[in-house]
Every structure is written in C-alpha cells, then in structure tokens.
Coordinates of C-alpha atoms in Angstrom, one line a residue:
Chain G
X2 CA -65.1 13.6 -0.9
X3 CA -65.7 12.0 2.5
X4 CA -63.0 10.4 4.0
X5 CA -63.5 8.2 7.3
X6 CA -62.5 9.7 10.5
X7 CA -59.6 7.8 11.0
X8 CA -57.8 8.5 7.6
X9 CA -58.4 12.5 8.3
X10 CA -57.2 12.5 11.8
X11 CA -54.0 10.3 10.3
X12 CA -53.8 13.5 8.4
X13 CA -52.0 12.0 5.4
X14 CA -54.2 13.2 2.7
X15 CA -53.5 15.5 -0.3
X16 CA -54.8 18.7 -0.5
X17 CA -57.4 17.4 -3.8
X18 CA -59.1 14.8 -1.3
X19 CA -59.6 17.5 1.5
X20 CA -63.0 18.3 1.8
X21 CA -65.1 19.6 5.0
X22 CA -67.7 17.8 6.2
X23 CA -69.3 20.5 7.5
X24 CA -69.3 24.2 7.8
X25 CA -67.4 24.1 11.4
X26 CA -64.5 22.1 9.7
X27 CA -64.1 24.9 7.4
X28 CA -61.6 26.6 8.6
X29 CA -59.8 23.6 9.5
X30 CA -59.5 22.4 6.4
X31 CA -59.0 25.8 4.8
X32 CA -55.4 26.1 6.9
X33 CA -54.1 22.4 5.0
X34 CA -55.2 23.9 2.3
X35 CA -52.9 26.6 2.8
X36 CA -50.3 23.9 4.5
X37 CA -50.3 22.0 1.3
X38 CA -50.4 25.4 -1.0
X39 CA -47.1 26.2 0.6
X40 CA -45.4 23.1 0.2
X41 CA -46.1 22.8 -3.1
X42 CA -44.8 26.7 -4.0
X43 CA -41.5 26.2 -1.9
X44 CA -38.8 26.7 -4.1
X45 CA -36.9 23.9 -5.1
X46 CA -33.7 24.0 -6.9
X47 CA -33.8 22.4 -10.4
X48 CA -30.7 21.0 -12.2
X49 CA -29.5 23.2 -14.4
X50 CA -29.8 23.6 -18.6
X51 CA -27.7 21.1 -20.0
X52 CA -27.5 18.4 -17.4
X53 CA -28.3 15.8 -18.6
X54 CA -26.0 16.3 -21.5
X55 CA -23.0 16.9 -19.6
X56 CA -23.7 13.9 -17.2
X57 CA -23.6 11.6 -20.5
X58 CA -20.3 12.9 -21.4
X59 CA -19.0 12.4 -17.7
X60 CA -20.3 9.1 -17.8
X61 CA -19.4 7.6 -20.6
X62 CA -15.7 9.2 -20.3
X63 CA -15.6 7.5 -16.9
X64 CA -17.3 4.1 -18.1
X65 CA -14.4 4.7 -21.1
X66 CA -11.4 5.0 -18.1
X67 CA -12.9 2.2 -16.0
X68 CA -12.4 -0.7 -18.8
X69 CA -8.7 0.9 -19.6
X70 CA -7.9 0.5 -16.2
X71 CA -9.9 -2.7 -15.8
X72 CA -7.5 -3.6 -19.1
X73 CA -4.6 -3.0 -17.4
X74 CA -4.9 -4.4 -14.5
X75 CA -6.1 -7.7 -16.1
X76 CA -2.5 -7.8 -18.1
X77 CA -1.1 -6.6 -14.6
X78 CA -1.9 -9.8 -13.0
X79 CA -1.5 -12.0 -15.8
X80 CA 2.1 -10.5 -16.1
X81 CA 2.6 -10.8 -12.4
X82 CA 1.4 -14.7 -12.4
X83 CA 3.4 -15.9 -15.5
X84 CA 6.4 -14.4 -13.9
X85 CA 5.5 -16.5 -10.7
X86 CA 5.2 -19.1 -12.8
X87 CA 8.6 -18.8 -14.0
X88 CA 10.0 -18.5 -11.2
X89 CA 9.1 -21.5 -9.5
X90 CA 9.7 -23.6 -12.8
X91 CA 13.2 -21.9 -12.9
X92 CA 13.8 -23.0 -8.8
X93 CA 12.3 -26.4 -9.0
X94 CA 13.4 -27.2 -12.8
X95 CA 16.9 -28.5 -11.9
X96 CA 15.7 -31.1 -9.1
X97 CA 12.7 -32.1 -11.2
X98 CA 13.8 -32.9 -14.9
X99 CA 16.6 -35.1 -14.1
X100 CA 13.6 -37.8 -12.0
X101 CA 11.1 -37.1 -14.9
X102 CA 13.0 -38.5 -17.6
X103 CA 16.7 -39.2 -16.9
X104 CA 17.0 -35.9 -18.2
X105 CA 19.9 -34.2 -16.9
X106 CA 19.7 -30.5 -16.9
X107 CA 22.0 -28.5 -18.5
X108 CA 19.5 -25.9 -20.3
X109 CA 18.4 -23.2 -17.5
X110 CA 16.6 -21.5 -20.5
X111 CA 14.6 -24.1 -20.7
X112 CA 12.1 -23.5 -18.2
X113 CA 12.0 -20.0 -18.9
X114 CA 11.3 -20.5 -22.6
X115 CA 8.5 -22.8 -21.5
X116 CA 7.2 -20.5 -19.1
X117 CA 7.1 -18.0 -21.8
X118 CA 5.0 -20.6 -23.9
X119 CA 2.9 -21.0 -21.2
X120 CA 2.1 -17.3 -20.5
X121 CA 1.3 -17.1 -24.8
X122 CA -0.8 -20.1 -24.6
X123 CA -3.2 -18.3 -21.6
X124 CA -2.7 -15.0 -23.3
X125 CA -4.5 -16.9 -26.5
X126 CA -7.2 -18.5 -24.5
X127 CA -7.9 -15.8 -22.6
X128 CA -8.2 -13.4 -25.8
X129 CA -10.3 -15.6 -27.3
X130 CA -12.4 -15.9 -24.3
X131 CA -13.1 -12.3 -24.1
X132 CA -13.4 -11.4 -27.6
Chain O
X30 CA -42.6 -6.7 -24.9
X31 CA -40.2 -4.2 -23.5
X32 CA -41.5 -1.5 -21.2
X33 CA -40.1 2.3 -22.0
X34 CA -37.5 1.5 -18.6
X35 CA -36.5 -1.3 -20.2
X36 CA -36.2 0.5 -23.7
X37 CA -34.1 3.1 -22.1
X38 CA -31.8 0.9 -20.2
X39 CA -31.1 -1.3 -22.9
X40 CA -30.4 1.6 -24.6
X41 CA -28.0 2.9 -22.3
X42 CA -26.3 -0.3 -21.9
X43 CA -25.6 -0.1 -25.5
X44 CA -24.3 3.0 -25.4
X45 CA -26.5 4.7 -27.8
X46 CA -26.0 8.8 -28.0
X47 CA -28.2 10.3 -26.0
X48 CA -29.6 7.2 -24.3
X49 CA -28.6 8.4 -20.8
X50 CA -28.8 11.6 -21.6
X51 CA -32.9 10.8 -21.5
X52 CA -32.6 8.7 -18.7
X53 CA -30.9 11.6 -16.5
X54 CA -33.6 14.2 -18.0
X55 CA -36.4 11.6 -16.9
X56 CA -35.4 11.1 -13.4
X57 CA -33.4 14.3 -12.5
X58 CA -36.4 16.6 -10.8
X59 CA -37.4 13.5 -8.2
X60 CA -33.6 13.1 -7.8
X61 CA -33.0 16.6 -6.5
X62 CA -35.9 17.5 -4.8
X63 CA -35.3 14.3 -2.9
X64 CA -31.8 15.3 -2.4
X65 CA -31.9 19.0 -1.7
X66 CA -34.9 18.5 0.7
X67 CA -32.1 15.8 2.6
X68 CA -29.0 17.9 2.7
X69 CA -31.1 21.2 2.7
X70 CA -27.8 23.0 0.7
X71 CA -28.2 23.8 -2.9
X72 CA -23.7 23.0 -3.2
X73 CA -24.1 19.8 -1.9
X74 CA -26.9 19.2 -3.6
X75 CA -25.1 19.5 -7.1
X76 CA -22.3 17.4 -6.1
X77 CA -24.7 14.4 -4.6
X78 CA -26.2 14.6 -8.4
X79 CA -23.8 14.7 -10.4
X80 CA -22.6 11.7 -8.0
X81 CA -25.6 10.1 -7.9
X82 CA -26.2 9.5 -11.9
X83 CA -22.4 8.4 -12.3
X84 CA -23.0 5.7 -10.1
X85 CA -26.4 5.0 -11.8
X86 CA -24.5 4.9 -14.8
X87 CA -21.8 2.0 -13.3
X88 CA -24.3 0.1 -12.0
X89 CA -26.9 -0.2 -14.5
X90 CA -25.9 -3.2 -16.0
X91 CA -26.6 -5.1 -12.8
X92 CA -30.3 -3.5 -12.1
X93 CA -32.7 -6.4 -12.6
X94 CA -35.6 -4.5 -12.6
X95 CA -37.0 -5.8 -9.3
X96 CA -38.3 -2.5 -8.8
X97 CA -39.4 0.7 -11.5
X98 CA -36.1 2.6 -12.9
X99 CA -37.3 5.1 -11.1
X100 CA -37.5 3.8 -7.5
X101 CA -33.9 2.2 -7.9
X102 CA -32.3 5.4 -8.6
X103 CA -34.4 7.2 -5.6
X104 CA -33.0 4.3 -3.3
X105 CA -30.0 5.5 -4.9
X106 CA -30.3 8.6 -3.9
X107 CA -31.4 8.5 -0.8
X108 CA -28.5 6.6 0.0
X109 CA -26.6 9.0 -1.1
X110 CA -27.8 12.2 0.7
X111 CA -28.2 9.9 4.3
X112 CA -24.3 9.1 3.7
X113 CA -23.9 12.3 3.3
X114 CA -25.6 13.6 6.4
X115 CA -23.9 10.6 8.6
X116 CA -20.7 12.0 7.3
X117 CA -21.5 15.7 8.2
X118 CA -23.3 14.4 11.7
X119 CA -26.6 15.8 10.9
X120 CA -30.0 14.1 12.1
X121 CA -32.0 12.7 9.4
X122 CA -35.0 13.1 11.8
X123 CA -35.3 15.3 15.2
X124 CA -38.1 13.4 17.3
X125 CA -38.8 15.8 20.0
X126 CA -40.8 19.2 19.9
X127 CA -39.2 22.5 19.4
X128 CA -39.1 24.6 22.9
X129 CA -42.2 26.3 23.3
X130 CA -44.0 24.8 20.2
X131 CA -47.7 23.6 20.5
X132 CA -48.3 20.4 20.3
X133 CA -51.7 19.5 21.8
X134 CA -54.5 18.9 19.3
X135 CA -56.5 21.4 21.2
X136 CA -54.7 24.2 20.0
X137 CA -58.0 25.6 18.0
X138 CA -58.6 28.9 15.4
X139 CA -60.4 31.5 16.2
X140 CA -63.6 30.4 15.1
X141 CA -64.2 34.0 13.2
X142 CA -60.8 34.1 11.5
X143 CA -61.2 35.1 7.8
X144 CA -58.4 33.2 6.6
X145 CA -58.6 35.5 3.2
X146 CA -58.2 38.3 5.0
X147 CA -56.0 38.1 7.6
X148 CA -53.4 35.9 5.3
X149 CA -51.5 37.5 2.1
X150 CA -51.5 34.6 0.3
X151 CA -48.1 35.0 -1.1
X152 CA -46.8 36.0 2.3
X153 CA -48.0 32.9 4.0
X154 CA -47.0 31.1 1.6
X155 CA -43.4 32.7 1.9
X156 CA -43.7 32.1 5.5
X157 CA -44.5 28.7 5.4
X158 CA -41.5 27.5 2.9
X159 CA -39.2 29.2 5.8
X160 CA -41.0 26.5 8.1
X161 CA -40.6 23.7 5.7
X162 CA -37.0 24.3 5.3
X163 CA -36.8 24.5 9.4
X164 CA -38.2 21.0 9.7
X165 CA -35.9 18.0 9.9
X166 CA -34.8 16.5 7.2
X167 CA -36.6 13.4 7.1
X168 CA -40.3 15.1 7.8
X169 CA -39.2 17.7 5.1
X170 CA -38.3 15.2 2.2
X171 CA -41.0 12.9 3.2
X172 CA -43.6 16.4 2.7
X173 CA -42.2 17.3 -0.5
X174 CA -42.2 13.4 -2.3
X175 CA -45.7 13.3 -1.3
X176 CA -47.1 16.3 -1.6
X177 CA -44.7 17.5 -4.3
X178 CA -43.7 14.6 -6.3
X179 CA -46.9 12.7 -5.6
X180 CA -45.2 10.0 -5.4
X181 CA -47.4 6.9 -3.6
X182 CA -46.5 6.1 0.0
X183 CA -45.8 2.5 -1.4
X184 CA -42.8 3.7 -3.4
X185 CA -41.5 6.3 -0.8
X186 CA -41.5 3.5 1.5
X187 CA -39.5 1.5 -0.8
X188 CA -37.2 4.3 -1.6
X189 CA -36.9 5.1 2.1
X190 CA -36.7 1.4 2.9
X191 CA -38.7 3.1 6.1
X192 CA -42.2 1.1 7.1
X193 CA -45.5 2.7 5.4
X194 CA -46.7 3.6 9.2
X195 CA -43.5 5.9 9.2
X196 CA -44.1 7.5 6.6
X197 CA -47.1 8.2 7.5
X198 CA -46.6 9.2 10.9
X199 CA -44.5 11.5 9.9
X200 CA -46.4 13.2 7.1
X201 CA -48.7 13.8 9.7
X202 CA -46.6 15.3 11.9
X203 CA -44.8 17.5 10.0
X204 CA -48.1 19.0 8.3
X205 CA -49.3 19.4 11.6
X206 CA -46.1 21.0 12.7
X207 CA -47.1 22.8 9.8
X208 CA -50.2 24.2 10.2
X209 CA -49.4 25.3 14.2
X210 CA -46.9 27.5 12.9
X211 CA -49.4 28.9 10.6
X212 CA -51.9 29.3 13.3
X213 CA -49.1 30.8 15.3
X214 CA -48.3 33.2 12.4
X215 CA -51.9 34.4 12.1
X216 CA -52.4 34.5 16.0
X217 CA -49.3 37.1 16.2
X218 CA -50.3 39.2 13.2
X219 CA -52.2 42.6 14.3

C-alpha cells in the first residue's frame, strides 16, 4: 500500500498500512513496525471477573437510594410549605375574615383546619400527578 | 427500527436484569485502557471505573443519542480521569523534549542494522512498554486508542473534544518519540 508523502511523514498510520516504498525505507519502516508491535503488547490492566455484575448491583442499589431520598425530600418540602402556609393564614386570618364577610373571628382553628385541607388537597393532586 | 445501543439502553432504563450488566461488559476494555493510560495507576484506575459506570448509570436517561453509546461514555470517561489529574496536579500533556533526547529528523539507523538480530523481540518490546508508560499522559492514551483500540481519529477527537490536527500531531510525536528511544536502545546495545 502506497501512501502519499505527506500522510507518511504525518506519521499517523497503523502498522497494517505501513509499507516501504523501497528497499532503503526498509529499515525505517521495520522500527514502526516494531513501535507499533510494542504498543499493542503493553500490558494493560483489564477489569476484573465479575465486573460488570457487581456494577449492576451498585447501580441499581444506588438508583434504588436516590428515588428514596428524592421521596423524601419531595414530602420534605411539601411539609415545610403547608406549614408556611399555615402560618401565614393563622397571622393574617384574624385581620382578614372579619373584611371578607363580616365574619368576626372567634375560631383560631379555623385556618389551621383549612390549611390542613389545603396541604390534603395538593397531596391528592400531586399523587395523582406522579402516579 | 432500534439500533442494538438503543436496544440496550432502553433496556437498562427499564431495568431489565442484566441489561447494564451487558452494557458495562460492552464498553468496559475502551473505558479502562482509556483511563489507566490517563492516570497511569492501576488503584486509581479501579476507582475512576467503578465511578465512571455509576454515573453512566444516573445519567442514561438523559443521553439523546447525539453521539454512539460508546463515545458518550468515553467523553465520560475522559472527563473523569482529566478531573482526576487536575485534582492530583499532573500534566495531561508535557510539550517540551526530555533533556538530552533527539529530536531532529536526521537522527538516521545504521544503514546495516539487522533489526532481527540485534533486537530480542520480546525484549524490545518490554523496553518499549517502559517508554510508553514514560510518555505523558495525553500522547500515551492518544497511542493506545489508536493503535490499541482502533478507534477512528473522528471519535477520539470527539471523545477528547481535542481538534483532529491534535490528535494527530500528537500521534506523531509520540511514535516518533517512540521509535528514537528505540534507535537509542539499539545504538547502546553491544
């Protein structure tokens, strides 16, 4: 195989499409030969027996982890929001009520309770959205 | 129709026994020669795996195929193992010459050197793997994904992320690095 000067002096050629072009180049080519030779009989570590197997296990018990932890942290910050939520109906629920409706406000349960409803509500929608 | 990649990482994504399992077995001999031939340590070399296909693993759902399974988890990889050498402050690639090492093109054989003679094969061969290690890491993974894993300057360049002239530049360099040493060897040899 004859390659053009240029491609042999870029010297980027694999050992199968090294060929002399004459019988000076020889010797030339005879020491890539022995370049590539070597490179290719370096050792090399391999991964060991059963790699692949045990990577599975590892991956699929961390994959496993991950969505627990995903899990809880979802119901982490829904929990942290609804009680946001209730606090800021339980501070502003005495001054509002009474302007919505007349309704003077005796109940302090009342916004927690609805707060409560509130955070069952979202915890429906949101179930039924991920399922 | 599906491609075997695509196969295989639907597959996994399912979560079908012994879906990644295959995946890791396909890919794992480019994954550590790439790696080892980086980090040049056979320790760190096992860790940056067994790193390497975890994170496959997470992020398999989001691979697009935009490039071959293959090539993503090499990019992967290399990622990886150049972390790892930032981390540890070693040069991916040294750019200058050894002291005293020959450099000029003229540096010729003897033009009546019988290479069968003067060279044991298996101790030039043994000799020249010493060499290979010695070279930087770049040059050295560069050599062995070619040469090794004949893998097509195309892909190592996308692996790499590194220009196709690169690549190529440095192949060339490094096997001529190569072959001096070798000429050196057989020059000092009674």
């Amino acid at each position: 195989m004859i390659h053009p000067p240029a491609e042999r002096e870029q010297g980027w050629q694999r050992a199968a499409e090294l060929e002399p072009r004459s019988a000076a180049e020889e010797p030339e080519v005879e020491l890539y030969r022995q370049v590539y030779a070597a490179v290719r009989a370096a050792p090399l570590p391999e991964a060991p027996l059963g790699f692949a197997a045990r990577m599975e296990r590892e991956a699929l018990a961390q994959a496993e982890r991950r969505r627990r932890v995903e899990a809880v942290e979802g119901w982490g910050v829904r929990l942290g929001l609804a009680l946001l939520l209730a606090l800021l109906l339980v501070s502003v629920a005495p001054w509002l009520l009474p302007r919505l409706g007349g309704w003077s406000f005796e109940a302090p349960w009342l916004p927690v309770l609805g707060s409560g409803a509130a955070l069952g509500l979202w915890s429906l929608v949101e179930r039924r959205r991920v399922v | 129709m599906m491609t075997d990649d695509q196969r295989l990482v639907a597959a996994v994504r399912a979560e079908e026994p012994g879906a990644f399992a295959r995946l890791v077995d396909r890919h794992q001999k480019l994954v550590w020669h790439l790696i080892y031939r980086m980090v040049g340590h056979p320790e760190d070399t096992r860790d940056l795996c067994q790193e390497l296909f975890l994170r496959v693993h997470q992020r398999l759902p989001q691979f697009r195929f935009d490039a071959a399974l293959g090539t993503w988890i090499g990019q992967i990889a290399w990622s990886l193992a150049a972390r790892h050498l930032r981390k540890k402050r070693l040069p991916l690639v040294d750019l200058e010459p050894r002291e005293g090492e020959e450099t000029s093109p003229a540096l010729e054989i003897r033009d009546q050197l019988d290479l069968e003679a003067e060279l044991e094969r298996s101790e030039g061969l043994r000799l020249l793997a010493v060499e290979l290690e010695a070279l930087p890491s770049l040059p050295r993974t560069l050599v062995t994904l070619y040469h090794v894993d004949e893998l097509p300057i195309a892909e190592i360049a996308q692996i790499t992320r590194l220009p196709a002239g690169t690549i190529k530049s440095q192949l060339f360099r490094a096997r001529k690095t190569l072959r001096d040493r070798l000429v050196k060897v057989l020059g000092e040899r009674p």
